[in-house]
Amino acid sequence: MPYDQFTIEQIAGDMLPHATQSQIIATGFNRNHMINFEGGAIPEEYQNEYIVDRIEATSTTWLGVTLGCARCHDHKYDPLRQKDFYAFGAFFNSVPEQGLDGYSGNAFPFLQLPDKKQAEMKTALLKAIKEKDDEIWAAESAWEQHERQSSTSDIRSGLVAEYSFNDSLSNELKPASSGKVVNGKLTYADARVGRAAELSEEPQLSFGNAGALNSSSPFSISLWVQPKGPSGMTVLQRYEISPKTGAGYELAIDYCKKDTCDVIVRLRNSGPESGIEVKSKEGLAFSKWNHLTISYDGSGRAKGIQVFLDGRNVGTSVVLDKLPATSFDKGELQIGNKEWGTPFKGELADLRFYDRRIYAEEANELGLSNPLHTVLEIPKDRRTPEQTAWLRQYFAKEAGNPAEKQLAIDYTSLELGLKQLNGEIPSTMVMTEAEKVRGAETARPEEFGDHGDAGAGAAKTAAVLPVDRETHSDLVMAGFDEPRETYVLRRGDYRNRGDKVEPNTPAVLPPLPKDAPRNRLTLAKWLVDPGNPLTARVAVNHLWQMVFGIGIVKTSEDFGSQGDPPSNQELLDWLATEFIRTKWNVKAIERLIVTSALYRQVSKVTPEMLERDPENRLLARGPRFRLPAEMVRDNALEVSGLINSKIGGKSVSPYQPKGLWEEMAFGG
C-alpha cells in the first residue's frame, strides 16, 4: 500500500466514501493509548489526556515535531504556538467517547469482528430477541395504561400544575404556564427517579402565572428537593413586589444544623409583619433527596399549614400568625431569584401545585413515591434507558400473568446468550465522528452495521459501527448533539479554558486548502500533500534508520531546532522527492537503499576511519547494528522453511515478564 494511502486510512479511514471494514480498523492507531476507568478519576481530565496523546502521536510520527512542548505554553525553541497545539487537537475531538471507559473491554466506539459462524449466531439471536421484545412491548403497553389510570387518579385530583423537569420546564397540564430561563444556563441531572433541574447560583427561572394561590382557599405544593448550597436559601417564591412590601408566599430552607435544614413556609399580605410563617420541627437531609409536601387548609391561620417530609407530618413551630384575607395572584412564580434572598442551590424534581388540601395518607403516598408511579408518569420517549429497563424488570416480576412472565424469562435468556456471544467476538477500538452515530438512540443499537462473513476476507462496507446494548449502547449519543468544542487550556489545565479554537494545522507550516472541511480526512490529505515539507522527509528518515541503525537526522522524532541537523541535507531532500515521485512507494525506496553501493560495502573499519567518524555517521563503512528480534525470528523461519506467510489468525498469549505492562497504565 502506498504510504500516502496508508496515512489517510490510519488518520481518517472511517471518513472515506464507502469505507471498508479494514479502513475503519486502521483508525485504531489513534485509539491505542492508555484508557482509564479507575474509580475516582475525573472523566473530563482523561478525555483531555486522550486528545493530547493523539496530538503527540500524530505530530511526531508524520511531522517529526515536538508539538507536545506547546501544551502549556508556546514552544520555547520552535515556532509552534500553544494555540497550534489545541487547534491540531480539535481534529481528534469529535470522537463520541467517554473520559472513563473500558472497564468491560474495549472502550466505545469499537468495531466487532465476528467470523461467519458468530455472525450467523448473532443474527439469529437478534431476530429472536426482537420477536420477544415486540410481544412484551404490546403486553407492557396495555399494562402501563391500566396501571396509570388505576394507581394515580386520586393523587392527581386537584392537580393544577406539574413540572417533571424531564429536560424541559414544560407544565405537563397547561403548556401556557411553562417555565423559562430568565438568567444563566439551566442544566438537568438524574433524579431519584426521572430527571431534575440542577440549580447553582446562576440560573433564574420564571413560571409566569403558575402557582396563583389564595389565602382563603386550600392549596398544596409537592416536590422532590436535594439542597446542596448554603443555609438560608429560598426554594421558590411568588411576590407581587418584594417580600418586604408586597403580598406573596415562599418556600425556604432555614439555616442548617449538622446535616439537616429546617423548612420555612411564609404567606404574606403586605410585608414581613403581616402574614403567616411556620418552621418545620424536623429538617431536610442535606445533599440527599427529600420529598416535601406543604398542605394548607385555607383557614388563614398558621395551624392550617402542615409540612410533610418523606410522607411524614413533621409538625411546625409558629413564628408569625397575622394574615388577613390575601390573594397571591400577582407577580410571577420564581425559582433562583437573586434579588430577594439567597438563591436556591441544589436540585428540584416533580414540582406540583394542587388547588386542594393534601391529606396525610396522600402525602404519605407521594412521599414514599412508588418509583413505578413516577416512571409511568414520564412519557415513553423521555425515559432514560435505565428507567425503561427497570420498568421492564418490574413488569416481568410483579405485574405480568404467568404467560407474560415466561415471555420475560425467555427474553432474558436470549439476552444473556447475546451477552455471552459478544464476549467471545473479537473487537477493536476505532475512530469515528460524532455525526456517524447520531440518531442511534432511536434504533436498536445492536442492529447497526454489516455483520457479514468476516472470515472470507472480502472488503465489507461498515458505514455505522455495530454497538451492543449490553456494553455501550448508553454511550452512543451521550452529549453529542454537536461535535465537542475545543479550547486553549491555560497552563494545560483541563479546568482552565481560554480561547475557543477551530481545527487547524500549525501556522508555521503550509495552510489547509481554503474551502476544505476541517476534519481528519482533510488533515490526512494535508499530511501527504507534496507541498508539505516534513512528511516525506520524516518518512524516508525512518526507512533509512531501519536499514542503517540511525537516521540521516539522528533525532528521528525531532526535526526541530533542538534535534540533530541532517548528516547529509541533500541526500535527505533527494530521497524525499524520490519518495513522492514514486507515488509514496515504500518498497521502492527500501529497494533503492539496500541495493545501493553504500549499503553493500563491507563493515571493516580501520583506525583512521574510527578516529575520523567513530559513530559512522558518514557511512564510510557498512553499518553494524543489532537487528530487531522480529527480524531475527523472521529470517530464521525463512531460511529453515518454517515461515507461515498467512496474515491474521487467532491471538496468542505468550509468557510475559512480571511488570511488563505497568508502564501502560496511568500512574504506572
XYZ file of C-alpha atoms in Angstrom:
668
model
C 0.000 0.000 0.000
C 1.407 3.451 -0.874
C 2.431 5.486 2.156
C 0.013 8.312 1.352
C -2.950 5.912 1.247
C -1.686 4.242 4.416
C -1.580 7.648 6.124
C -5.094 8.579 5.045
C -6.530 5.294 6.309
C -4.663 5.477 9.625
C -5.873 9.012 10.327
C -9.298 9.044 8.672
C -10.166 5.670 7.136
C -13.676 5.867 8.581
C -14.333 9.098 6.675
C -13.579 7.701 3.224
C -16.582 7.188 0.916
C -17.985 3.661 1.416
C -15.293 2.899 3.994
C -14.432 -0.789 4.217
C -14.053 -2.714 7.431
C -10.247 -2.729 7.130
C -10.185 1.041 6.554
C -12.200 1.615 9.723
C -9.996 -0.790 11.679
C -6.951 1.216 10.548
C -8.156 4.226 12.557
C -7.467 2.248 15.723
C -3.953 3.725 15.515
C -5.192 6.820 17.328
C -7.197 4.840 19.903
C -4.368 2.626 21.159
C -3.482 4.940 24.000
C -3.889 4.370 27.720
C -7.532 4.441 28.843
C -8.647 4.974 32.417
C -11.700 3.623 34.225
C -10.407 3.848 37.785
C -12.956 4.886 40.381
C -12.495 8.484 41.486
C -10.830 9.580 38.255
C -12.248 12.684 36.579
C -13.740 11.992 33.106
C -13.006 15.474 31.732
C -9.347 15.194 32.716
C -8.796 11.890 30.939
C -10.865 12.900 27.926
C -8.314 15.674 27.524
C -5.403 13.250 28.019
C -6.661 11.087 25.140
C -6.672 14.100 22.818
C -3.161 15.059 23.964
C -1.922 11.544 23.163
C -3.308 11.774 19.621
C -1.753 15.186 19.068
C 1.670 13.971 20.154
C 1.483 10.630 18.326
C 0.345 12.144 15.016
C 2.653 15.166 15.033
C 5.695 13.067 15.988
C 5.003 10.188 13.579
C 4.300 12.214 10.452
C 5.789 15.661 11.074
C 8.719 14.911 13.362
C 7.937 17.922 15.564
C 7.666 18.190 19.344
C 4.228 19.794 19.295
C 3.600 18.385 22.778
C 6.015 21.011 24.139
C 3.364 23.638 23.322
C 0.704 22.094 25.566
C 1.141 24.527 28.467
C 2.732 27.499 26.683
C 4.231 28.462 23.342
C 7.150 26.221 22.310
C 10.359 27.627 23.789
C 12.556 26.762 20.807
C 10.441 26.051 17.714
C 7.859 28.378 16.072
C 4.914 26.409 17.473
C 2.254 28.253 19.469
C 0.075 26.875 22.244
C -2.878 27.712 20.003
C -1.386 25.414 17.330
C -1.350 22.527 19.812
C -5.055 22.767 20.658
C -6.159 23.616 17.113
C -4.388 20.443 15.955
C -6.138 18.508 18.733
C -9.528 19.765 17.561
C -9.268 17.345 14.617
C -9.491 14.467 17.121
C -12.111 15.933 19.461
C -15.291 14.708 17.764
C -14.991 11.052 18.691
C -18.060 10.005 20.744
C -16.035 8.569 23.607
C -16.084 8.990 27.368
C -13.251 10.017 29.663
C -13.743 6.893 31.791
C -14.477 3.723 29.854
C -13.075 0.316 29.041
C -13.905 -1.456 32.304
C -15.606 -4.250 30.366
C -13.198 -4.455 27.435
C -12.601 -2.135 24.515
C -13.793 1.422 25.034
C -16.516 2.816 22.785
C -16.532 3.330 19.837
C -15.368 -0.116 18.788
C -15.963 -2.432 15.846
C -16.908 -6.073 16.290
C -15.221 -8.604 14.009
C -17.256 -11.825 14.089
C -16.355 -14.834 11.984
C -19.003 -16.419 9.785
C -20.384 -18.723 12.491
C -20.506 -15.963 15.106
C -22.219 -13.594 12.684
C -24.913 -16.186 11.924
C -25.458 -16.888 15.627
C -25.734 -13.199 16.409
C -28.188 -12.569 13.592
C -30.393 -15.405 14.841
C -30.252 -14.145 18.440
C -31.098 -10.585 17.437
C -34.059 -11.791 15.403
C -35.376 -13.881 18.308
C -34.870 -11.008 20.763
C -36.770 -8.616 18.506
C -39.701 -11.008 18.221
C -39.868 -11.464 22.008
C -39.409 -7.746 22.521
C -42.378 -6.940 20.281
C -44.581 -9.351 22.248
C -43.505 -7.959 25.617
C -43.861 -4.390 24.354
C -47.507 -4.930 23.439
C -48.344 -6.579 26.784
C -46.386 -3.985 28.733
C -48.092 -1.055 26.982
C -51.554 -2.363 27.872
C -50.479 -2.917 31.482
C -48.957 0.575 31.691
C -52.183 2.207 30.535
C -54.243 0.278 33.089
C -51.767 0.942 35.914
C -51.562 4.641 35.144
C -55.332 5.053 35.214
C -55.954 2.985 38.336
C -52.989 3.889 40.522
C -52.590 7.631 40.305
C -56.072 9.101 39.821
C -56.541 10.099 43.492
C -53.150 11.839 43.803
C -53.768 13.709 40.575
C -57.112 15.023 41.757
C -56.884 18.802 42.108
C -53.542 18.945 40.314
C -53.310 22.319 38.517
C -49.626 22.491 37.539
C -46.925 19.844 37.185
C -43.265 20.279 36.291
C -41.431 16.964 35.878
C -38.169 18.661 34.711
C -37.574 15.950 32.119
C -35.005 18.109 30.315
C -37.520 20.947 29.961
C -39.547 23.433 32.026
C -42.864 22.482 30.452
C -46.053 22.294 32.502
C -47.431 18.808 31.863
C -51.015 20.084 32.327
C -51.080 23.628 30.941
C -48.355 24.430 28.415
C -49.261 28.133 28.613
C -47.677 28.349 32.076
C -44.481 26.512 31.193
C -41.311 27.918 32.692
C -38.429 29.768 31.101
C -34.847 30.582 31.991
C -34.510 34.315 32.700
C -30.811 34.423 33.590
C -27.935 31.984 33.275
C -27.964 28.487 31.862
C -30.003 25.641 33.345
C -28.732 22.079 33.396
C -30.522 18.826 34.149
C -29.448 15.777 36.109
C -30.779 12.359 37.047
C -33.173 12.490 39.994
C -34.173 9.716 42.368
C -36.479 8.635 39.580
C -36.738 10.677 36.391
C -34.895 13.950 35.841
C -34.249 17.088 37.889
C -33.494 20.769 37.358
C -29.957 21.419 38.581
C -29.576 24.916 40.022
C -26.464 26.748 41.106
C -26.237 30.439 41.933
C -26.509 31.322 38.241
C -29.875 30.195 36.752
C -33.054 32.175 37.449
C -36.341 30.567 36.394
C -39.757 32.134 35.880
C -43.009 30.176 35.638
C -45.370 33.061 34.872
C -48.849 32.739 36.357
C -48.311 29.227 37.712
C -48.963 28.895 41.436
C -51.603 31.664 41.624
C -52.992 30.889 45.108
C -55.298 32.489 47.698
C -55.109 32.582 51.495
C -58.840 31.878 51.705
C -58.669 28.707 49.613
C -56.854 25.446 50.305
C -53.782 24.580 48.260
C -50.796 22.248 48.381
C -47.281 22.202 46.960
C -45.378 18.941 46.456
C -41.812 18.443 45.198
C -38.597 16.456 45.459
C -35.674 18.568 46.657
C -31.966 17.957 47.203
C -30.360 21.025 48.862
C -26.645 21.468 48.185
C -25.961 25.143 48.749
C -25.536 27.416 51.744
C -28.119 27.769 54.501
C -30.992 30.228 54.266
C -31.962 29.520 50.651
C -35.275 30.375 49.012
C -36.534 27.337 47.082
C -39.451 29.050 45.306
C -41.450 32.258 45.734
C -44.181 34.390 44.268
C -44.470 38.043 45.361
C -46.406 40.992 43.984
C -43.496 43.389 44.528
C -40.989 42.034 47.054
C -41.018 40.086 50.348
C -40.778 43.383 52.233
C -43.616 45.320 50.582
C -45.940 43.004 48.655
C -48.294 40.055 49.062
C -46.996 36.636 48.215
C -45.593 33.383 49.513
C -42.324 31.488 49.613
C -40.863 28.137 50.496
C -37.401 28.441 52.024
C -34.709 26.421 53.773
C -33.553 27.745 57.140
C -30.010 27.713 58.455
C -28.767 24.156 58.649
C -27.910 22.280 61.830
C -25.399 19.499 61.280
C -26.761 17.567 58.278
C -30.369 18.842 58.301
C -32.060 22.101 57.331
C -35.471 23.233 58.628
C -38.218 24.163 56.163
C -39.840 27.614 56.347
C -43.231 28.464 54.812
C -44.257 32.126 54.541
C -47.594 33.590 53.412
C -47.518 37.409 53.438
C -50.014 40.217 52.979
C -48.003 43.437 52.758
C -44.683 42.853 54.455
C -42.752 40.776 56.987
C -45.034 41.670 59.946
C -48.324 40.799 58.234
C -48.707 37.156 57.378
C -48.075 33.570 58.437
C -44.676 32.000 58.996
C -44.071 28.465 60.230
C -40.937 26.363 60.616
C -40.762 22.566 60.400
C -39.799 20.689 63.570
C -37.671 18.270 61.552
C -35.298 19.224 58.770
C -34.434 18.164 55.238
C -31.364 15.988 54.795
C -28.547 17.984 53.195
C -27.242 16.688 49.823
C -29.862 13.926 49.767
C -33.202 13.588 48.041
C -36.174 14.598 50.219
C -39.853 14.657 49.348
C -41.616 17.745 50.647
C -45.367 18.410 50.734
C -46.841 21.681 52.020
C -50.594 21.427 52.682
C -52.734 24.484 53.539
C -56.423 24.327 54.521
C -57.410 27.900 53.575
C -58.195 28.943 57.171
C -55.879 31.943 57.236
C -54.229 30.535 60.375
C -50.746 29.159 60.938
C -52.158 25.908 62.277
C -53.714 25.352 58.855
C -50.274 24.674 57.359
C -48.866 21.164 57.541
C -45.368 20.101 56.465
C -44.839 16.506 55.320
C -41.294 15.231 54.909
C -40.956 11.944 53.022
C -44.650 11.347 53.716
C -44.484 12.061 57.480
C -46.169 15.004 59.203
C -43.160 16.531 60.989
C -45.092 19.303 62.755
C -44.436 23.059 62.726
C -43.419 25.868 65.052
C -45.329 29.139 64.601
C -43.169 32.215 64.008
C -45.935 34.602 62.844
C -49.724 34.266 62.707
C -51.269 37.545 61.420
C -52.689 37.024 57.928
C -55.782 38.840 56.617
C -57.522 37.511 53.509
C -54.967 37.825 50.727
C -54.699 36.830 47.082
C -51.385 35.552 45.764
C -52.108 36.048 42.068
C -49.761 38.981 41.364
C -46.175 38.727 40.227
C -44.585 35.561 38.870
C -43.615 32.234 40.354
C -39.822 32.250 40.512
C -37.021 29.861 41.382
C -33.441 31.029 41.826
C -34.222 34.736 42.304
C -31.029 36.607 43.140
C -32.721 39.867 44.136
C -34.765 38.567 47.069
C -32.817 36.323 49.418
C -30.211 33.655 48.761
C -30.972 31.745 45.540
C -31.515 28.021 45.805
C -28.555 25.766 45.068
C -29.354 22.107 44.544
C -31.774 20.003 42.527
C -35.566 20.050 42.163
C -37.797 17.369 40.664
C -41.507 16.653 40.182
C -42.867 20.051 41.310
C -46.688 20.019 41.688
C -49.374 22.544 42.667
C -52.809 21.415 43.901
C -55.902 23.576 44.417
C -56.911 21.489 47.422
C -55.521 20.227 50.674
C -53.322 17.114 50.554
C -54.168 14.792 53.436
C -51.786 12.668 55.477
C -52.359 9.401 53.628
C -51.928 11.141 50.269
C -48.772 12.891 51.441
C -47.515 9.519 52.601
C -48.093 8.021 49.157
C -46.435 10.995 47.453
C -43.538 10.928 49.900
C -42.938 7.226 49.681
C -43.224 7.806 45.937
C -43.579 4.353 44.499
C -40.973 4.569 41.705
C -43.401 2.685 39.486
C -45.895 5.547 39.514
C -43.172 8.117 38.968
C -41.747 6.292 35.955
C -45.208 5.680 34.498
C -45.872 9.421 34.548
C -42.821 10.028 32.326
C -43.691 9.806 28.604
C -42.062 6.785 26.964
C -39.951 8.878 24.624
C -38.474 10.791 27.589
C -37.473 7.829 29.754
C -33.817 7.052 30.243
C -32.513 3.585 29.255
C -32.209 2.774 32.965
C -35.861 3.685 33.604
C -37.030 1.612 30.634
C -35.000 -1.391 31.798
C -36.260 -1.025 35.382
C -39.885 -0.882 34.210
C -39.391 -3.996 32.061
C -37.926 -5.824 35.058
C -40.784 -4.713 37.333
C -43.373 -5.835 34.800
C -41.744 -9.251 34.437
C -41.510 -9.886 38.181
C -44.559 -8.195 39.674
C -47.211 -7.433 37.095
C -47.373 -9.914 34.265
C -49.540 -13.019 34.158
C -47.770 -16.432 34.040
C -47.548 -16.408 30.243
C -46.086 -12.894 30.214
C -43.614 -13.787 32.955
C -42.432 -16.785 30.936
C -42.079 -14.478 27.944
C -39.843 -12.214 30.022
C -37.781 -15.204 31.216
C -37.261 -16.317 27.610
C -36.300 -12.776 26.640
C -33.753 -12.542 29.479
C -32.279 -15.900 28.497
C -31.813 -14.723 24.915
C -30.159 -11.504 26.066
C -27.770 -13.444 28.294
C -26.896 -15.611 25.309
C -26.210 -12.499 23.245
C -24.063 -11.042 26.013
C -22.030 -14.240 26.226
C -21.577 -14.321 22.455
C -20.483 -10.684 22.411
C -17.811 -11.570 24.946
C -16.423 -14.166 22.545
C -16.418 -11.953 19.441
C -13.135 -10.057 18.991
C -13.385 -6.302 18.641
C -11.101 -3.356 18.028
C -11.342 0.285 19.034
C -11.720 2.724 16.156
C -12.154 6.412 15.406
C -15.435 7.751 14.116
C -17.066 11.165 14.018
C -19.982 12.014 16.319
C -22.220 12.514 13.281
C -21.700 8.883 12.249
C -23.573 7.603 15.286
C -26.067 10.439 15.625
C -29.645 9.181 15.805
C -28.609 5.840 17.220
C -30.728 6.208 20.330
C -33.912 5.868 18.285
C -32.988 2.450 16.930
C -31.788 -0.830 18.384
C -28.010 -0.255 18.576
C -27.104 -3.917 18.181
C -28.651 -3.919 14.694
C -26.202 -1.364 13.298
C -23.571 -2.247 10.752
C -22.771 -5.077 8.406
C -22.030 -8.353 10.211
C -21.306 -10.253 7.009
C -18.756 -13.027 6.519
C -15.692 -11.535 8.191
C -13.762 -14.746 7.660
C -13.960 -14.569 3.890
C -11.555 -11.624 3.792
C -13.743 -9.644 1.415
C -13.962 -5.871 1.738
C -17.056 -5.021 3.721
C -18.798 -1.690 3.963
C -19.382 -0.563 7.556
C -20.998 2.855 7.390
C -22.162 2.755 11.002
C -20.434 0.943 13.823
C -22.120 -2.105 15.378
C -22.609 -1.344 19.057
C -24.054 -3.702 21.636
C -26.716 -2.710 24.145
C -25.183 -4.824 26.913
C -21.952 -2.882 26.927
C -22.072 0.545 25.372
C -25.458 1.437 23.876
C -25.933 4.102 26.545
C -22.825 5.917 25.317
C -23.743 6.191 21.651
C -25.389 9.598 21.797
C -24.409 10.942 25.197
C -23.582 14.628 24.820
C -23.096 14.597 21.058
C -25.904 16.634 19.562
C -22.962 18.667 18.200
C -19.234 17.900 17.967
C -17.239 18.952 21.012
C -15.886 22.471 21.149
C -12.141 22.826 21.661
C -10.403 25.473 23.737
C -6.866 26.529 24.529
C -6.226 25.248 28.057
C -4.243 27.730 30.113
C -1.139 26.020 31.525
C -2.521 22.793 30.037
C -5.162 22.552 32.794
C -8.425 20.982 31.592
C -10.321 23.156 34.107
C -8.896 26.448 32.836
C -10.345 27.190 29.413
C -9.077 30.010 27.255
C -9.987 30.980 23.695
C -12.052 28.667 21.536
C -10.161 27.203 18.559
C -11.174 25.529 15.320
C -9.368 22.538 13.760
C -6.188 23.759 12.083
C -2.563 22.917 11.372
C 0.466 24.741 12.856
C 0.715 28.254 11.435
C 4.401 27.817 10.552
C 3.523 25.072 8.034
C 1.594 25.414 4.742
C -2.120 26.118 5.341
C -5.023 23.799 4.667
C -6.943 24.291 1.406
C -9.326 27.223 1.848
C -12.625 25.508 1.112
C -11.797 22.089 2.540
C -13.832 20.864 5.527
C -11.912 20.979 8.807
C -11.884 17.283 9.623
C -9.465 14.365 9.947
C -9.719 13.457 6.262
C -8.554 16.927 5.251
C -5.752 16.683 7.818
C -4.631 13.308 6.439
C -4.569 14.617 2.862
C -2.651 17.690 4.024
C -0.032 15.468 5.666
C 0.738 13.691 2.384
C 0.431 16.723 0.139
C 3.671 17.092 -1.889
C 3.845 20.675 -0.640
C 4.195 19.557 2.963
C 7.903 19.985 3.761
C 8.064 17.435 6.572
C 6.088 14.235 5.983
C 8.173 12.741 3.160
C 11.469 13.697 4.851
C 10.385 12.213 8.188
C 9.201 9.007 6.481
C 12.373 8.356 4.457
C 14.462 9.173 7.516
C 12.645 6.375 9.376
C 13.290 3.980 6.482
C 16.965 4.966 6.453
C 17.166 4.408 10.209
C 15.627 0.948 9.851
C 18.398 -0.072 7.437
C 21.426 1.758 8.841
C 20.511 1.832 12.528
C 20.500 5.626 12.668
C 18.671 8.197 10.574
C 20.119 10.913 8.379
C 18.564 13.046 11.110
C 19.705 11.239 14.255
C 16.734 12.512 16.293
C 14.109 10.978 14.028
C 11.340 12.153 16.367
C 12.521 15.785 16.380
C 13.245 17.729 13.193
C 13.112 20.997 15.162
C 15.842 23.317 16.359
C 16.677 21.077 19.329
C 17.095 17.990 17.165
C 20.274 16.958 15.342
C 20.857 18.504 11.902
C 20.912 16.099 8.928
C 24.240 14.412 8.287
C 23.558 14.925 4.563
C 20.868 17.506 3.793
C 20.977 16.994 0.014
C 20.561 13.231 0.355
C 17.556 13.653 2.668
C 15.928 16.110 0.254
C 16.558 13.855 -2.750
C 15.147 10.754 -1.036
C 12.033 12.727 -0.025
C 11.393 13.925 -3.579
C 12.095 10.423 -4.915
C 9.569 9.030 -2.431
C 6.906 11.403 -3.760
C 7.945 10.767 -7.393
C 7.445 7.011 -6.936
C 3.951 7.748 -5.591
C 4.922 7.117 -1.972
C 6.143 3.587 -2.740
C 7.825 2.316 0.445
C 9.151 -0.850 -1.180
C 10.766 1.158 -3.992
C 12.661 3.341 -1.506
C 13.709 0.314 0.553
C 14.945 -1.444 -2.614
C 16.791 1.703 -3.647
C 18.585 1.845 -0.294
C 19.506 -1.836 0.108
C 20.749 -2.178 -3.486
C 22.967 0.894 -3.200
C 26.757 0.634 -3.051
C 26.557 2.467 0.259
C 24.591 -0.328 1.924
C 26.537 -3.165 0.272
C 30.001 -2.021 1.329
C 31.974 -4.034 3.884
C 31.784 -3.125 7.542
C 35.503 -3.487 8.151
C 36.886 -0.486 9.987
C 40.384 0.999 10.003
C 41.901 3.038 12.830
C 41.824 6.111 10.605
C 38.091 5.698 9.884
C 37.359 5.121 13.562
C 39.182 8.274 14.516
C 37.531 10.414 11.845
C 33.982 9.053 12.243
C 33.594 6.841 15.347
C 29.766 6.656 15.036
C 29.887 6.005 11.263
C 27.564 8.966 10.631
C 29.153 9.495 7.205
C 28.822 5.787 6.349
C 32.337 5.301 5.024
C 31.886 1.637 6.006
C 28.942 -0.752 6.169
C 26.567 -0.484 9.131
C 26.914 -2.856 12.081
C 23.977 -2.890 14.472
C 21.746 -5.476 16.058
C 18.648 -6.460 14.145
C 15.311 -6.223 15.974
C 14.132 -9.519 17.463
C 11.281 -9.746 14.949
C 13.705 -9.591 12.020
C 15.956 -12.269 13.541
C 12.946 -14.539 14.074
C 11.543 -13.995 10.573
C 14.935 -14.613 8.956
C 15.398 -17.839 10.934
C 11.943 -19.074 9.944
C 12.538 -18.148 6.296
C 15.866 -19.960 5.898
C 14.526 -23.014 7.757
C 11.413 -23.173 5.571
C 9.102 -22.840 8.575
C 7.723 -19.365 7.954
C 3.944 -19.027 7.555
C 3.107 -16.096 5.292
C -0.626 -16.184 6.068
C -1.873 -12.911 7.551
C -4.283 -12.960 10.506
C -5.462 -15.700 12.824
C -6.263 -16.058 16.485
C -4.276 -14.088 19.023
C -1.636 -15.859 21.085
C -0.743 -15.256 24.722
C 2.987 -15.880 25.208
C 4.700 -15.643 28.587
C 5.038 -12.059 29.799
C 7.703 -10.991 32.309
C 6.407 -9.614 35.600
C 5.548 -5.902 35.498
C 5.801 -5.660 31.697
C 2.521 -3.756 31.378
C 2.926 -1.384 34.332
C 4.014 1.482 32.108
C 0.838 1.015 30.051
C -1.290 2.238 32.964
C -1.814 5.846 34.025
C 0.399 6.457 37.036
C 2.302 3.199 36.489
